[in-house]
PDB file of C-alpha atoms in Angstrom:
ATOM      1  CA  MET A   1     123.625  77.051  98.653  1.00 75.00           C
ATOM      2  CA  GLU A   2     124.140  78.387 102.196  1.00 87.00           C
ATOM      3  CA  ASP A   3     122.478  81.426 103.744  1.00 91.00           C
ATOM      4  CA  ILE A   4     124.667  84.422 104.419  1.00 93.00           C
ATOM      5  CA  LEU A   5     121.956  86.396 106.239  1.00 95.00           C
ATOM      6  CA  LYS A   6     118.679  85.447 107.938  1.00 96.00           C
ATOM      7  CA  VAL A   7     116.065  88.009 108.947  1.00 96.00           C
ATOM      8  CA  SER A   8     113.189  86.645 111.023  1.00 97.00           C
ATOM      9  CA  GLU A   9     110.018  88.574 111.943  1.00 97.00           C
ATOM     10  CA  VAL A  10     111.740  91.943 112.372  1.00 97.00           C
ATOM     11  CA  SER A  11     109.363  94.741 113.364  1.00 96.00           C
ATOM     12  CA  LYS A  12     109.800  98.477 113.933  1.00 96.00           C
ATOM     13  CA  SER A  13     107.054 101.015 114.648  1.00 95.00           C
ATOM     14  CA  PHE A  14     107.086 104.736 113.946  1.00 94.00           C
ATOM     15  CA  ALA A  15     104.361 107.342 114.289  1.00 91.00           C
ATOM     16  CA  ASN A  16     103.123 106.915 110.709  1.00 92.00           C
ATOM     17  CA  PHE A  17     104.748 103.677 109.541  1.00 93.00           C
ATOM     18  CA  LYS A  18     105.278 100.117 110.732  1.00 95.00           C
ATOM     19  CA  LEU A  19     107.728  97.483 109.600  1.00 95.00           C
ATOM     20  CA  ASP A  20     105.642  94.373 110.202  1.00 93.00           C
ATOM     21  CA  LYS A  21     107.319  91.018 110.956  1.00 96.00           C
ATOM     22  CA  VAL A  22     109.728  91.148 108.023  1.00 96.00           C
ATOM     23  CA  SER A  23     111.397  87.820 107.201  1.00 97.00           C
ATOM     24  CA  PHE A  24     113.765  86.893 104.370  1.00 97.00           C
ATOM     25  CA  ASN A  25     117.110  85.231 103.723  1.00 96.00           C
ATOM     26  CA  ILE A  26     120.113  86.072 101.553  1.00 96.00           C
ATOM     27  CA  LYS A  27     122.001  83.212  99.891  1.00 94.00           C
ATOM     28  CA  GLU A  28     125.694  83.142  99.111  1.00 93.00           C
ATOM     29  CA  ASN A  29     126.836  83.746  95.528  1.00 95.00           C
ATOM     30  CA  CYS A  30     123.616  85.620  94.754  1.00 95.00           C
ATOM     31  CA  ILE A  31     122.669  89.161  93.869  1.00 96.00           C
ATOM     32  CA  THR A  32     119.463  89.836  95.782  1.00 97.00           C
ATOM     33  CA  GLY A  33     117.395  92.849  94.802  1.00 95.00           C
ATOM     34  CA  PHE A  34     115.251  94.502  97.462  1.00 96.00           C
ATOM     35  CA  LEU A  35     112.451  96.067  95.470  1.00 94.00           C
ATOM     36  CA  GLY A  36     109.839  98.479  96.723  1.00 92.00           C
ATOM     37  CA  LYS A  37     108.292 101.856  96.139  1.00 90.00           C
ATOM     38  CA  ASN A  38     109.600 104.919  97.960  1.00 88.00           C
ATOM     39  CA  GLY A  39     108.474 104.691 101.572  1.00 89.00           C
ATOM     40  CA  ALA A  40     107.871 100.931 101.482  1.00 92.00           C
ATOM     41  CA  GLY A  41     110.453 100.221 104.204  1.00 93.00           C
ATOM     42  CA  LYS A  42     113.641  99.390 102.263  1.00 93.00           C
ATOM     43  CA  THR A  43     115.903 101.940 103.938  1.00 91.00           C
ATOM     44  CA  THR A  44     114.452 101.172 107.375  1.00 94.00           C
ATOM     45  CA  ILE A  45     115.376  97.504 107.026  1.00 95.00           C
ATOM     46  CA  ILE A  46     118.882  98.333 105.832  1.00 94.00           C
ATOM     47  CA  LYS A  47     119.451 100.739 108.721  1.00 93.00           C
ATOM     48  CA  ILE A  48     118.345  98.016 111.135  1.00 95.00           C
ATOM     49  CA  LEU A  49     120.707  95.511 109.486  1.00 95.00           C
ATOM     50  CA  LEU A  50     123.582  97.970 109.891  1.00 92.00           C
ATOM     51  CA  GLY A  51     122.749  98.820 113.499  1.00 91.00           C
ATOM     52  CA  LEU A  52     121.774 102.403 112.646  1.00 91.00           C
ATOM     53  CA  LEU A  53     118.243 101.762 113.919  1.00 94.00           C
ATOM     54  CA  LYS A  54     117.174  99.510 116.781  1.00 95.00           C
ATOM     55  CA  LYS A  55     114.501  96.957 115.928  1.00 96.00           C
ATOM     56  CA  ASP A  56     111.506  96.510 118.215  1.00 96.00           C
ATOM     57  CA  SER A  57     111.487  92.722 117.818  1.00 96.00           C
ATOM     58  CA  GLY A  58     112.727  89.858 115.660  1.00 96.00           C
ATOM     59  CA  ASP A  59     116.085  88.239 114.932  1.00 95.00           C
ATOM     60  CA  ILE A  60     118.922  89.027 112.499  1.00 95.00           C
ATOM     61  CA  THR A  61     121.729  86.528 111.967  1.00 93.00           C
ATOM     62  CA  PHE A  62     124.728  87.192 109.734  1.00 93.00           C
ATOM     63  CA  PHE A  63     126.656  84.163 108.470  1.00 90.00           C
ATOM     64  CA  PRO A  64     124.454  81.708 110.391  1.00 84.00           C
ATOM     65  CA  ASN A  65     126.581  78.716 109.399  1.00 80.00           C
ATOM     66  CA  ASN A  66     129.660  80.180 111.081  1.00 74.00           C
ATOM     67  CA  GLN A  67     128.719  80.596 114.741  1.00 69.00           C
ATOM     68  CA  GLN A  68     132.327  81.348 115.748  1.00 69.00           C
ATOM     69  CA  MET A  69     132.281  84.809 114.141  1.00 72.00           C
ATOM     70  CA  ASP A  70     132.375  87.604 116.706  1.00 77.00           C
ATOM     71  CA  ARG A  71     131.003  91.095 116.091  1.00 79.00           C
ATOM     72  CA  SER A  72     134.330  92.558 114.952  1.00 77.00           C
ATOM     73  CA  LEU A  73     134.813  89.839 112.343  1.00 85.00           C
ATOM     74  CA  ILE A  74     131.233  90.229 111.105  1.00 87.00           C
ATOM     75  CA  LYS A  75     131.895  93.970 110.712  1.00 86.00           C
ATOM     76  CA  ASN A  76     134.861  93.209 108.451  1.00 88.00           C
ATOM     77  CA  LYS A  77     132.742  90.848 106.373  1.00 92.00           C
ATOM     78  CA  ILE A  78     130.062  93.441 105.545  1.00 94.00           C
ATOM     79  CA  GLY A  79     130.642  96.147 102.931  1.00 93.00           C
ATOM     80  CA  VAL A  80     128.263  99.108 102.860  1.00 93.00           C
ATOM     81  CA  VAL A  81     127.294 101.529 100.092  1.00 92.00           C
ATOM     82  CA  LEU A  82     124.691 104.146 101.059  1.00 85.00           C
ATOM     83  CA  ASP A  83     122.958 106.542  98.695  1.00 75.00           C
ATOM     84  CA  ASP A  84     124.333 109.739 100.248  1.00 69.00           C
ATOM     85  CA  GLY A  85     127.725 108.277 101.192  1.00 66.00           C
ATOM     86  CA  PHE A  86     127.909 109.919 104.655  1.00 78.00           C
ATOM     87  CA  PHE A  87     131.302 111.373 103.766  1.00 90.00           C
ATOM     88  CA  TYR A  88     132.912 114.587 105.033  1.00 91.00           C
ATOM     89  CA  ASP A  89     132.883 116.762 101.919  1.00 91.00           C
ATOM     90  CA  ASN A  90     135.822 118.900 103.021  1.00 93.00           C
ATOM     91  CA  LEU A  91     138.197 115.896 103.199  1.00 95.00           C
ATOM     92  CA  THR A  92     140.197 114.377 100.380  1.00 96.00           C
ATOM     93  CA  LEU A  93     139.644 110.773  99.310  1.00 97.00           C
ATOM     94  CA  THR A  94     142.791 109.735 101.174  1.00 96.00           C
ATOM     95  CA  GLU A  95     141.825 111.564 104.375  1.00 96.00           C
ATOM     96  CA  MET A  96     138.351 110.001 104.350  1.00 96.00           C
ATOM     97  CA  LYS A  97     139.832 106.584 103.603  1.00 96.00           C
ATOM     98  CA  ASN A  98     142.209 106.882 106.571  1.00 96.00           C
ATOM     99  CA  LEU A  99     139.255 107.477 108.900  1.00 94.00           C
ATOM    100  CA  ILE A 100     137.287 104.530 107.542  1.00 93.00           C
ATOM    101  CA  ALA A 101     140.211 102.107 107.236  1.00 93.00           C
ATOM    102  CA  SER A 102     141.041 102.553 110.930  1.00 91.00           C
ATOM    103  CA  SER A 103     137.687 100.908 111.753  1.00 89.00           C
ATOM    104  CA  TYR A 104     138.676  97.604 110.136  1.00 90.00           C
ATOM    105  CA  ASN A 105     141.354  95.130 111.154  1.00 87.00           C
ATOM    106  CA  ALA A 106     141.391  93.516 107.707  1.00 88.00           C
ATOM    107  CA  TRP A 107     141.977  96.617 105.581  1.00 94.00           C
ATOM    108  CA  ASP A 108     143.721  95.838 102.281  1.00 94.00           C
ATOM    109  CA  GLU A 109     145.512  98.976 101.099  1.00 96.00           C
ATOM    110  CA  ASP A 110     146.784  97.343  97.907  1.00 96.00           C
ATOM    111  CA  LYS A 111     143.251  96.389  96.863  1.00 94.00           C
ATOM    112  CA  TYR A 112     142.003  99.885  97.693  1.00 96.00           C
ATOM    113  CA  GLN A 113     144.681 101.475  95.522  1.00 96.00           C
ATOM    114  CA  GLU A 114     143.831  99.030  92.752  1.00 95.00           C
ATOM    115  CA  PHE A 115     140.205 100.143  92.855  1.00 93.00           C
ATOM    116  CA  LEU A 116     141.194 103.803  92.746  1.00 95.00           C
ATOM    117  CA  ARG A 117     143.296 103.208  89.642  1.00 94.00           C
ATOM    118  CA  GLY A 118     140.574 101.130  87.992  1.00 92.00           C
ATOM    119  CA  PHE A 119     137.949 103.787  88.685  1.00 92.00           C
ATOM    120  CA  ARG A 120     140.334 106.631  87.769  1.00 93.00           C
ATOM    121  CA  LEU A 121     139.880 108.360  91.094  1.00 95.00           C
ATOM    122  CA  ASN A 122     142.431 110.918  92.288  1.00 95.00           C
ATOM    123  CA  PRO A 123     143.235 110.271  95.990  1.00 95.00           C
ATOM    124  CA  LYS A 124     144.102 113.964  96.470  1.00 95.00           C
ATOM    125  CA  GLN A 125     140.712 115.113  95.187  1.00 94.00           C
ATOM    126  CA  SER A 126     138.205 116.644  97.595  1.00 95.00           C
ATOM    127  CA  ILE A 127     135.048 114.620  98.142  1.00 94.00           C
ATOM    128  CA  SER A 128     132.972 117.765  97.531  1.00 93.00           C
ATOM    129  CA  THR A 129     134.149 117.785  93.899  1.00 94.00           C
ATOM    130  CA  LEU A 130     133.039 114.216  93.135  1.00 92.00           C
ATOM    131  CA  SER A 131     130.080 113.593  90.858  1.00 90.00           C
ATOM    132  CA  LYS A 132     127.374 111.181  92.043  1.00 88.00           C
ATOM    133  CA  GLY A 133     128.848 108.442  89.855  1.00 89.00           C
ATOM    134  CA  MET A 134     132.356 109.038  91.214  1.00 91.00           C
ATOM    135  CA  LYS A 135     131.015 108.940  94.783  1.00 91.00           C
ATOM    136  CA  LEU A 136     129.489 105.548  94.056  1.00 90.00           C
ATOM    137  CA  LYS A 137     132.813 104.255  92.738  1.00 92.00           C
ATOM    138  CA  TYR A 138     134.604 105.655  95.788  1.00 94.00           C
ATOM    139  CA  SER A 139     132.054 104.005  98.095  1.00 93.00           C
ATOM    140  CA  LEU A 140     132.610 100.680  96.321  1.00 93.00           C
ATOM    141  CA  SER A 141     136.377 101.069  96.644  1.00 94.00           C
ATOM    142  CA  LEU A 142     135.992 101.436 100.399  1.00 95.00           C
ATOM    143  CA  ALA A 143     133.364  98.709 100.788  1.00 94.00           C
ATOM    144  CA  LEU A 144     135.373  96.080  98.913  1.00 93.00           C
ATOM    145  CA  SER A 145     138.779  96.744 100.488  1.00 94.00           C
ATOM    146  CA  HIS A 146     138.366  94.983 103.834  1.00 93.00           C
ATOM    147  CA  GLY A 147     137.489  91.415 102.854  1.00 90.00           C
ATOM    148  CA  ALA A 148     133.701  91.844 102.732  1.00 93.00           C
ATOM    149  CA  ASP A 149     131.626  88.790 101.845  1.00 94.00           C
ATOM    150  CA  LEU A 150     128.264  90.583 101.937  1.00 96.00           C
ATOM    151  CA  LEU A 151     127.798  93.879 100.134  1.00 96.00           C
ATOM    152  CA  ILE A 152     124.765  95.870 101.352  1.00 96.00           C
ATOM    153  CA  MET A 153     123.674  98.835  99.242  1.00 93.00           C
ATOM    154  CA  ASP A 154     120.816 101.281  99.668  1.00 92.00           C
ATOM    155  CA  GLU A 155     119.530 102.766  96.375  1.00 88.00           C
ATOM    156  CA  PRO A 156     123.039 102.765  94.831  1.00 86.00           C
ATOM    157  CA  THR A 157     121.840 103.527  91.284  1.00 82.00           C
ATOM    158  CA  SER A 158     119.392 106.322  92.111  1.00 80.00           C
ATOM    159  CA  GLY A 159     120.108 109.369  89.961  1.00 79.00           C
ATOM    160  CA  LEU A 160     122.894 107.733  87.955  1.00 82.00           C
ATOM    161  CA  ASP A 161     123.121 107.605  84.176  1.00 85.00           C
ATOM    162  CA  PRO A 162     122.658 104.227  82.406  1.00 87.00           C
ATOM    163  CA  GLU A 163     126.375 103.778  81.700  1.00 87.00           C
ATOM    164  CA  ILE A 164     127.378 104.075  85.364  1.00 87.00           C
ATOM    165  CA  ARG A 165     124.497 101.835  86.402  1.00 88.00           C
ATOM    166  CA  LYS A 166     125.572  99.143  83.927  1.00 88.00           C
ATOM    167  CA  GLU A 167     129.148  99.396  85.218  1.00 88.00           C
ATOM    168  CA  LEU A 168     127.902  98.784  88.758  1.00 88.00           C
ATOM    169  CA  MET A 169     125.855  95.771  87.641  1.00 90.00           C
ATOM    170  CA  ASP A 170     128.943  94.296  85.977  1.00 91.00           C
ATOM    171  CA  ILE A 171     130.962  94.804  89.177  1.00 91.00           C
ATOM    172  CA  LEU A 172     128.293  93.045  91.255  1.00 92.00           C
ATOM    173  CA  ILE A 173     128.072  90.112  88.846  1.00 93.00           C
ATOM    174  CA  GLU A 174     131.848  89.682  89.028  1.00 93.00           C
ATOM    175  CA  PHE A 175     131.884  90.084  92.824  1.00 93.00           C
ATOM    176  CA  VAL A 176     129.419  87.255  93.522  1.00 94.00           C
ATOM    177  CA  GLN A 177     131.332  84.813  91.335  1.00 93.00           C
ATOM    178  CA  GLU A 178     133.863  84.400  94.140  1.00 92.00           C
ATOM    179  CA  LYS A 179     132.890  81.690  96.626  1.00 91.00           C
ATOM    180  CA  GLY A 180     130.845  82.925  99.568  1.00 91.00           C
ATOM    181  CA  LYS A 181     130.211  86.438  98.226  1.00 95.00           C
ATOM    182  CA  SER A 182     126.749  88.020  98.042  1.00 96.00           C
ATOM    183  CA  ALA A 183     125.214  91.387  97.224  1.00 96.00           C
ATOM    184  CA  PHE A 184     121.983  92.828  98.600  1.00 96.00           C
ATOM    185  CA  PHE A 185     120.716  96.121  97.312  1.00 91.00           C
ATOM    186  CA  SER A 186     117.545  98.106  97.561  1.00 92.00           C
ATOM    187  CA  THR A 187     116.116  99.933  94.578  1.00 87.00           C
ATOM    188  CA  HIS A 188     112.936 100.981  92.834  1.00 84.00           C
ATOM    189  CA  ILE A 189     114.637 100.769  89.399  1.00 85.00           C
ATOM    190  CA  THR A 190     113.414  97.427  88.087  1.00 90.00           C
ATOM    191  CA  SER A 191     115.563  97.439  84.948  1.00 89.00           C
ATOM    192  CA  ASP A 192     118.726  97.166  87.073  1.00 88.00           C
ATOM    193  CA  LEU A 193     117.412  94.070  88.825  1.00 91.00           C
ATOM    194  CA  GLU A 194     116.224  92.591  85.558  1.00 92.00           C
ATOM    195  CA  ARG A 195     119.782  92.854  84.288  1.00 89.00           C
ATOM    196  CA  CYS A 196     121.672  91.314  87.198  1.00 92.00           C
ATOM    197  CA  ALA A 197     119.574  89.956  90.095  1.00 94.00           C
ATOM    198  CA  ASP A 198     119.308  86.278  90.990  1.00 96.00           C
ATOM    199  CA  GLU A 199     116.684  86.717  93.705  1.00 96.00           C
ATOM    200  CA  ILE A 200     113.986  89.330  94.186  1.00 97.00           C
ATOM    201  CA  ILE A 201     112.474  90.421  97.496  1.00 97.00           C
ATOM    202  CA  ILE A 202     109.463  92.709  97.157  1.00 96.00           C
ATOM    203  CA  ILE A 203     108.364  94.878 100.071  1.00 96.00           C
ATOM    204  CA  ASP A 204     105.230  97.007 100.224  1.00 95.00           C
ATOM    205  CA  ASP A 205     103.931  99.117 103.093  1.00 94.00           C
ATOM    206  CA  GLY A 206     106.309  97.508 105.583  1.00 95.00           C
ATOM    207  CA  ARG A 207     105.515  93.898 104.663  1.00 96.00           C
ATOM    208  CA  ILE A 208     107.322  91.364 102.490  1.00 96.00           C
ATOM    209  CA  VAL A 209     105.133  90.538  99.506  1.00 95.00           C
ATOM    210  CA  GLU A 210     107.373  87.970  97.809  1.00 95.00           C
ATOM    211  CA  GLN A 211     110.815  86.389  97.803  1.00 96.00           C
ATOM    212  CA  VAL A 212     111.515  84.378  94.689  1.00 96.00           C
ATOM    213  CA  GLY A 213     114.115  83.729  92.014  1.00 96.00           C
ATOM    214  CA  LYS A 214     114.014  86.460  89.370  1.00 96.00           C
ATOM    215  CA  ASP A 215     113.801  84.063  86.424  1.00 95.00           C
ATOM    216  CA  GLU A 216     111.051  82.059  88.112  1.00 96.00           C
ATOM    217  CA  LEU A 217     109.092  85.231  88.819  1.00 96.00           C
ATOM    218  CA  MET A 218     109.360  86.517  85.266  1.00 95.00           C
ATOM    219  CA  GLU A 219     108.358  83.162  83.782  1.00 95.00           C
ATOM    220  CA  SER A 220     105.255  83.080  85.986  1.00 95.00           C
ATOM    221  CA  TYR A 221     103.619  86.183  84.515  1.00 95.00           C
ATOM    222  CA  ARG A 222     102.450  87.316  81.075  1.00 96.00           C
ATOM    223  CA  LEU A 223     100.975  90.462  79.637  1.00 96.00           C
ATOM    224  CA  MET A 224      97.669  89.765  77.946  1.00 95.00           C
ATOM    225  CA  LYS A 225      95.998  91.811  75.218  1.00 95.00           C
ATOM    226  CA  GLY A 226      92.557  91.547  73.646  1.00 94.00           C
ATOM    227  CA  SER A 227      89.373  93.285  72.593  1.00 94.00           C
ATOM    228  CA  LEU A 228      86.599  94.412  74.921  1.00 93.00           C
ATOM    229  CA  LYS A 229      84.606  91.410  73.716  1.00 92.00           C
ATOM    230  CA  ASP A 230      87.513  89.155  74.777  1.00 92.00           C
ATOM    231  CA  LEU A 231      87.487  90.886  78.154  1.00 91.00           C
ATOM    232  CA  GLU A 232      83.819  89.997  78.695  1.00 89.00           C
ATOM    233  CA  SER A 233      84.628  86.303  78.239  1.00 88.00           C
ATOM    234  CA  LEU A 234      87.141  86.209  81.101  1.00 89.00           C
ATOM    235  CA  ASN A 235      86.933  85.977  84.864  1.00 85.00           C
ATOM    236  CA  GLN A 236      88.511  89.287  85.866  1.00 81.00           C
ATOM    237  CA  GLU A 237      89.613  87.886  89.213  1.00 82.00           C
ATOM    238  CA  SER A 238      92.296  85.897  87.358  1.00 86.00           C
ATOM    239  CA  PHE A 239      94.209  88.943  86.080  1.00 92.00           C
ATOM    240  CA  LYS A 240      94.762  92.641  86.671  1.00 92.00           C
ATOM    241  CA  ILE A 241      93.883  95.280  84.082  1.00 92.00           C
ATOM    242  CA  ILE A 242      96.762  97.648  83.290  1.00 90.00           C
ATOM    243  CA  ASP A 243      95.075  99.693  80.574  1.00 91.00           C
ATOM    244  CA  LYS A 244      91.640  99.834  78.976  1.00 92.00           C
ATOM    245  CA  THR A 245      90.385 101.859  75.990  1.00 93.00           C
ATOM    246  CA  ASN A 246      87.380 101.831  73.679  1.00 92.00           C
ATOM    247  CA  TYR A 247      89.242  99.360  71.480  1.00 91.00           C
ATOM    248  CA  GLY A 248      90.682  96.822  73.897  1.00 94.00           C
ATOM    249  CA  PHE A 249      92.584  96.141  77.088  1.00 94.00           C
ATOM    250  CA  ILE A 250      95.987  95.161  78.446  1.00 95.00           C
ATOM    251  CA  GLY A 251      96.248  93.038  81.549  1.00 94.00           C
ATOM    252  CA  ILE A 252      98.766  90.962  83.469  1.00 95.00           C
ATOM    253  CA  THR A 253      98.305  87.498  84.954  1.00 94.00           C
ATOM    254  CA  ASN A 254     100.057  84.510  86.474  1.00 93.00           C
ATOM    255  CA  GLN A 255      97.216  82.283  85.238  1.00 92.00           C
ATOM    256  CA  PHE A 256      97.891  82.755  81.554  1.00 92.00           C
ATOM    257  CA  GLN A 257      97.562  79.116  80.518  1.00 91.00           C
ATOM    258  CA  PRO A 258      93.935  78.702  81.714  1.00 91.00           C
ATOM    259  CA  ILE A 259      93.079  82.110  80.256  1.00 91.00           C
ATOM    260  CA  LYS A 260      94.505  81.137  76.865  1.00 90.00           C
ATOM    261  CA  SER A 261      92.514  77.899  76.896  1.00 91.00           C
ATOM    262  CA  ILE A 262      89.298  79.801  77.622  1.00 90.00           C
ATOM    263  CA  ASN A 263      89.912  82.392  74.899  1.00 92.00           C
ATOM    264  CA  PRO A 264      92.539  81.577  72.239  1.00 92.00           C
ATOM    265  CA  ASN A 265      92.203  85.108  70.823  1.00 92.00           C
ATOM    266  CA  ILE A 266      94.031  86.558  73.826  1.00 93.00           C
ATOM    267  CA  VAL A 267      97.574  87.635  72.876  1.00 95.00           C
ATOM    268  CA  LEU A 268     100.204  86.780  75.489  1.00 95.00           C
ATOM    269  CA  GLU A 269     103.532  88.594  75.746  1.00 95.00           C
ATOM    270  CA  ARG A 270     106.453  88.403  78.154  1.00 94.00           C
ATOM    271  CA  ALA A 271     106.053  90.837  81.070  1.00 95.00           C
ATOM    272  CA  THR A 272     108.851  93.039  82.361  1.00 95.00           C
ATOM    273  CA  LEU A 273     109.847  93.023  86.020  1.00 95.00           C
ATOM    274  CA  GLU A 274     108.297  96.481  86.287  1.00 93.00           C
ATOM    275  CA  ASP A 275     104.966  95.157  84.980  1.00 93.00           C
ATOM    276  CA  ILE A 276     105.037  92.350  87.552  1.00 94.00           C
ATOM    277  CA  PHE A 277     106.138  94.611  90.393  1.00 93.00           C
ATOM    278  CA  LEU A 278     103.361  97.133  89.739  1.00 90.00           C
ATOM    279  CA  SER A 279     100.781  94.359  89.501  1.00 90.00           C
ATOM    280  CA  MET A 280     101.791  93.230  92.994  1.00 90.00           C
ATOM    281  CA  VAL A 281     102.046  96.585  94.757  1.00 89.00           C
ATOM    282  CA  GLY A 282     100.052  98.987  92.564  1.00 75.00           C
ATOM    283  CA  ARG A 283      96.831 100.346  93.946  1.00 58.00           C
ATOM    284  CA  GLU A 284      93.540  99.875  92.144  1.00 50.00           C
TER     285      GLU A 284
END
């Protein structure tokens, strides 16, 4: 499976925050979730990828296996969906589309119209009258109508109801089935990634904590439950306590097999992606 994007030791310093030598890669035919708490650096990285912020150091290479791509072709191959849309609210969908389409030399009007019909969007409608869910669908219509191979999205599901979020996940799953297509989106909503992601990249305080396959990550951790007496029998460096009462405790570990062999009374349960994420980035 070939890389579609390589990020190598990218840094960016602000007065109160630093993006510190961030490195990761995005594979083709994958949905890659970029997971982090608010303020962890997700939006900063995406703005740097899109050229909206200048990095201090490091390298970014789109489509590294196709060195003949020039900047204009790379621009056509990247679709963008941002949380606030950056649309002119006083324009209609058609007027905004005409502005955006003029920036691409591979605009596909037939595909755009097909998306509008599928999403039940009225081209004469003013952008100011669109709901958040409709704005997302409009953004997708624009992003996928110029031959994009890589879809980059910043917090696309924030503030959306579960039905709209599921619809987006289904669209992404279908999109990456086509050869050479990939999706990369930042979020702090772990349930969305649990539903559709192939790879997970976790960022915390400007640093990459982990990049791993979602299924591999979720199989590596277990919730563990037991009494306070059970807790005394264990080396607490091998797990993290999530909750503790007068009657027992709940923890999470990636060393569940040795723990179970030490104390068979410990109950092990499958952890959610949220459990795992918080165990990696949560503060004591």
